[in-house]
Amino acid sequence: MPTTKPAPIKRAQQQAQARAQRLEAHRQRLAEAGLRVTAARLAVLEAVSTAEAALSHADIDASLPEPLDRVTLYRTLDALVEAGFLARQVGADRVSRFSLLAEAAQAHGEHAHFHCDECGKVYCLPTRTPRVPAVPDGFAVDSIDLHVHGHCAACTARARSR
């Protein structure tokens, strides 16, 4: 009688292998960006990279395998946003939500984002933001942030199937 591993064990092994590969990719990206590779940064990147939608501070905190000090979590999120690993979007509810930026987006640049109001996912749009509007003398524009709101293809399809 052939011995085969039951499907749940094989699936668990595949998930563990995929997680190990993601963590190694996170380590490599952090090192290439000149950032220290810390357990907090790896845990946050792992939590956000496996999420179905953008996560709030509380969502990230709840999803971490080991709890982090609140200040450490805030500083980690700020460092990862500043380094171009995460995008921060502030919703109408004034809650910041974080999503993983693709490797190519580390030099994120000025372009528009599409924010799905149903699932919370944020997508980078290939279109650059509009020209800088005229500002009064003495003002200096540092960046432009354009968010287009609506429903992504998956949420639109789900709504139609109801």
mmCIF file of C-alpha atoms in Angstrom, residues 32-162:
data_model
loop_
_atom_site.group_PDB
_atom_site.id
_atom_site.type_symbol
_atom_site.label_atom_id
_atom_site.label_comp_id
_atom_site.label_asym_id
_atom_site.label_seq_id
_atom_site.Cartn_x
_atom_site.Cartn_y
_atom_site.Cartn_z
ATOM 1 C CA GLU A 32 18.663 46.314 -0.129
ATOM 2 C CA ALA A 33 16.854 49.450 1.060
ATOM 3 C CA GLY A 34 19.489 49.929 3.760
ATOM 4 C CA LEU A 35 17.038 49.263 6.588
ATOM 5 C CA ARG A 36 17.771 47.092 9.595
ATOM 6 C CA VAL A 37 16.051 43.741 9.376
ATOM 7 C CA THR A 38 14.071 43.521 12.604
ATOM 8 C CA ALA A 39 11.500 41.048 13.867
ATOM 9 C CA ALA A 40 8.910 43.857 14.042
ATOM 10 C CA ARG A 41 9.456 44.903 10.428
ATOM 11 C CA LEU A 42 9.318 41.315 9.207
ATOM 12 C CA ALA A 43 6.139 40.600 11.192
ATOM 13 C CA VAL A 44 4.391 43.727 9.901
ATOM 14 C CA LEU A 45 5.421 43.068 6.285
ATOM 15 C CA GLU A 46 4.208 39.478 6.597
ATOM 16 C CA ALA A 47 0.864 40.540 8.075
ATOM 17 C CA VAL A 48 0.230 43.161 5.408
ATOM 18 C CA SER A 49 1.482 41.027 2.509
ATOM 19 C CA THR A 50 -0.950 38.211 3.304
ATOM 20 C CA ALA A 51 -3.968 40.454 3.914
ATOM 21 C CA GLU A 52 -6.890 40.568 1.529
ATOM 22 C CA ALA A 53 -7.319 44.323 2.010
ATOM 23 C CA ALA A 54 -5.572 47.307 3.529
ATOM 24 C CA LEU A 55 -5.192 46.922 7.293
ATOM 25 C CA SER A 56 -5.589 49.444 10.086
ATOM 26 C CA HIS A 57 -3.145 49.694 12.972
ATOM 27 C CA ALA A 58 -5.563 47.626 15.100
ATOM 28 C CA ASP A 59 -5.943 44.994 12.334
ATOM 29 C CA ILE A 60 -2.172 44.628 12.049
ATOM 30 C CA ASP A 61 -1.765 44.472 15.820
ATOM 31 C CA ALA A 62 -4.401 41.720 16.059
ATOM 32 C CA SER A 63 -2.829 39.679 13.249
ATOM 33 C CA LEU A 64 0.717 39.609 14.648
ATOM 34 C CA PRO A 65 1.830 36.276 16.126
ATOM 35 C CA GLU A 66 3.693 38.096 18.924
ATOM 36 C CA PRO A 67 2.300 41.370 20.281
ATOM 37 C CA LEU A 68 4.328 44.527 19.711
ATOM 38 C CA ASP A 69 4.489 47.586 21.885
ATOM 39 C CA ARG A 70 2.091 50.191 20.443
ATOM 40 C CA VAL A 71 4.872 52.749 19.876
ATOM 41 C CA THR A 72 7.069 50.152 18.185
ATOM 42 C CA LEU A 73 4.226 49.254 15.837
ATOM 43 C CA TYR A 74 3.583 52.925 14.953
ATOM 44 C CA ARG A 75 7.284 53.562 14.353
ATOM 45 C CA THR A 76 7.601 50.398 12.278
ATOM 46 C CA LEU A 77 4.644 51.396 10.114
ATOM 47 C CA ASP A 78 6.031 54.924 9.678
ATOM 48 C CA ALA A 79 9.475 53.574 8.687
ATOM 49 C CA LEU A 80 7.990 51.129 6.178
ATOM 50 C CA VAL A 81 5.800 53.842 4.624
ATOM 51 C CA GLU A 82 8.742 56.264 4.418
ATOM 52 C CA ALA A 83 10.923 53.577 2.801
ATOM 53 C CA GLY A 84 8.254 52.821 0.185
ATOM 54 C CA PHE A 85 7.296 49.333 1.379
ATOM 55 C CA LEU A 86 3.784 50.259 2.490
ATOM 56 C CA ALA A 87 1.169 52.716 1.304
ATOM 57 C CA ARG A 88 -0.868 54.581 3.908
ATOM 58 C CA GLN A 89 -4.385 55.686 3.064
ATOM 59 C CA VAL A 90 -6.557 57.661 5.437
ATOM 60 C CA GLY A 91 -10.220 56.843 4.976
ATOM 61 C CA ALA A 92 -13.252 59.026 5.498
ATOM 62 C CA ASP A 93 -13.399 57.521 9.003
ATOM 63 C CA ARG A 94 -9.946 59.075 9.647
ATOM 64 C CA VAL A 95 -8.384 55.654 10.160
ATOM 65 C CA SER A 96 -5.038 54.989 8.478
ATOM 66 C CA ARG A 97 -4.921 51.738 6.558
ATOM 67 C CA PHE A 98 -1.791 50.140 5.198
ATOM 68 C CA SER A 99 -1.215 48.030 2.118
ATOM 69 C CA LEU A 100 1.883 46.475 0.632
ATOM 70 C CA LEU A 101 3.485 48.195 -2.322
ATOM 71 C CA ALA A 102 4.993 46.050 -5.036
ATOM 72 C CA GLU A 103 8.784 45.862 -5.184
ATOM 73 C CA ALA A 104 8.805 48.107 -8.249
ATOM 74 C CA ALA A 105 6.852 50.708 -6.308
ATOM 75 C CA GLN A 106 9.628 51.440 -3.831
ATOM 76 C CA ALA A 107 10.326 54.482 -5.933
ATOM 77 C CA HIS A 108 6.598 55.085 -5.652
ATOM 78 C CA GLY A 109 6.501 58.386 -7.466
ATOM 79 C CA GLU A 110 3.480 60.532 -8.037
ATOM 80 C CA HIS A 111 0.589 58.643 -9.519
ATOM 81 C CA ALA A 112 -3.045 58.050 -8.732
ATOM 82 C CA HIS A 113 -4.451 55.284 -6.550
ATOM 83 C CA PHE A 114 -7.787 53.498 -6.766
ATOM 84 C CA HIS A 115 -9.346 52.826 -3.358
ATOM 85 C CA CYS A 116 -12.076 50.190 -3.234
ATOM 86 C CA ASP A 117 -14.654 51.399 -0.736
ATOM 87 C CA GLU A 118 -16.025 47.853 -0.351
ATOM 88 C CA CYS A 119 -12.951 45.738 0.478
ATOM 89 C CA GLY A 120 -10.455 48.490 1.295
ATOM 90 C CA LYS A 121 -7.824 47.391 -1.235
ATOM 91 C CA VAL A 122 -5.740 50.091 -2.850
ATOM 92 C CA TYR A 123 -4.385 49.754 -6.372
ATOM 93 C CA CYS A 124 -1.681 51.836 -7.992
ATOM 94 C CA LEU A 125 -2.946 53.325 -11.254
ATOM 95 C CA PRO A 126 -0.551 53.736 -14.163
ATOM 96 C CA THR A 127 -1.759 57.289 -14.777
ATOM 97 C CA ARG A 128 0.364 60.076 -13.350
ATOM 98 C CA THR A 129 -1.338 62.638 -11.148
ATOM 99 C CA PRO A 130 -2.506 65.882 -12.743
ATOM 100 C CA ARG A 131 -0.186 68.852 -13.063
ATOM 101 C CA VAL A 132 0.611 70.770 -9.913
ATOM 102 C CA PRO A 133 -2.064 73.417 -9.469
ATOM 103 C CA ALA A 134 -1.066 77.031 -9.091
ATOM 104 C CA VAL A 135 -0.431 77.865 -5.453
ATOM 105 C CA PRO A 136 -0.052 81.269 -3.803
ATOM 106 C CA ASP A 137 3.369 82.926 -3.644
ATOM 107 C CA GLY A 138 5.514 81.511 -0.894
ATOM 108 C CA PHE A 139 3.774 78.104 -0.935
ATOM 109 C CA ALA A 140 5.748 74.986 -1.918
ATOM 110 C CA VAL A 141 4.105 71.771 -3.133
ATOM 111 C CA ASP A 142 5.903 68.711 -1.795
ATOM 112 C CA SER A 143 3.722 66.020 -3.326
ATOM 113 C CA ILE A 144 0.364 65.311 -4.862
ATOM 114 C CA ASP A 145 -1.818 62.455 -3.700
ATOM 115 C CA LEU A 146 -4.830 61.513 -5.793
ATOM 116 C CA HIS A 147 -7.205 58.760 -4.664
ATOM 117 C CA VAL A 148 -9.988 57.551 -6.915
ATOM 118 C CA HIS A 149 -12.775 55.872 -4.926
ATOM 119 C CA GLY A 150 -15.172 53.203 -6.123
ATOM 120 C CA HIS A 151 -15.493 49.423 -6.239
ATOM 121 C CA CYS A 152 -12.819 47.049 -7.569
ATOM 122 C CA ALA A 153 -13.637 44.403 -10.161
ATOM 123 C CA ALA A 154 -14.007 41.621 -7.561
ATOM 124 C CA CYS A 155 -16.390 43.636 -5.379
ATOM 125 C CA THR A 156 -18.397 44.779 -8.393
ATOM 126 C CA ALA A 157 -18.742 41.157 -9.572
ATOM 127 C CA ARG A 158 -19.753 40.040 -6.065
ATOM 128 C CA ALA A 159 -22.420 42.754 -5.907
ATOM 129 C CA ARG A 160 -23.828 41.733 -9.309
ATOM 130 C CA SER A 161 -24.059 38.081 -8.277
ATOM 131 C CA ARG A 162 -26.194 38.850 -5.210
#
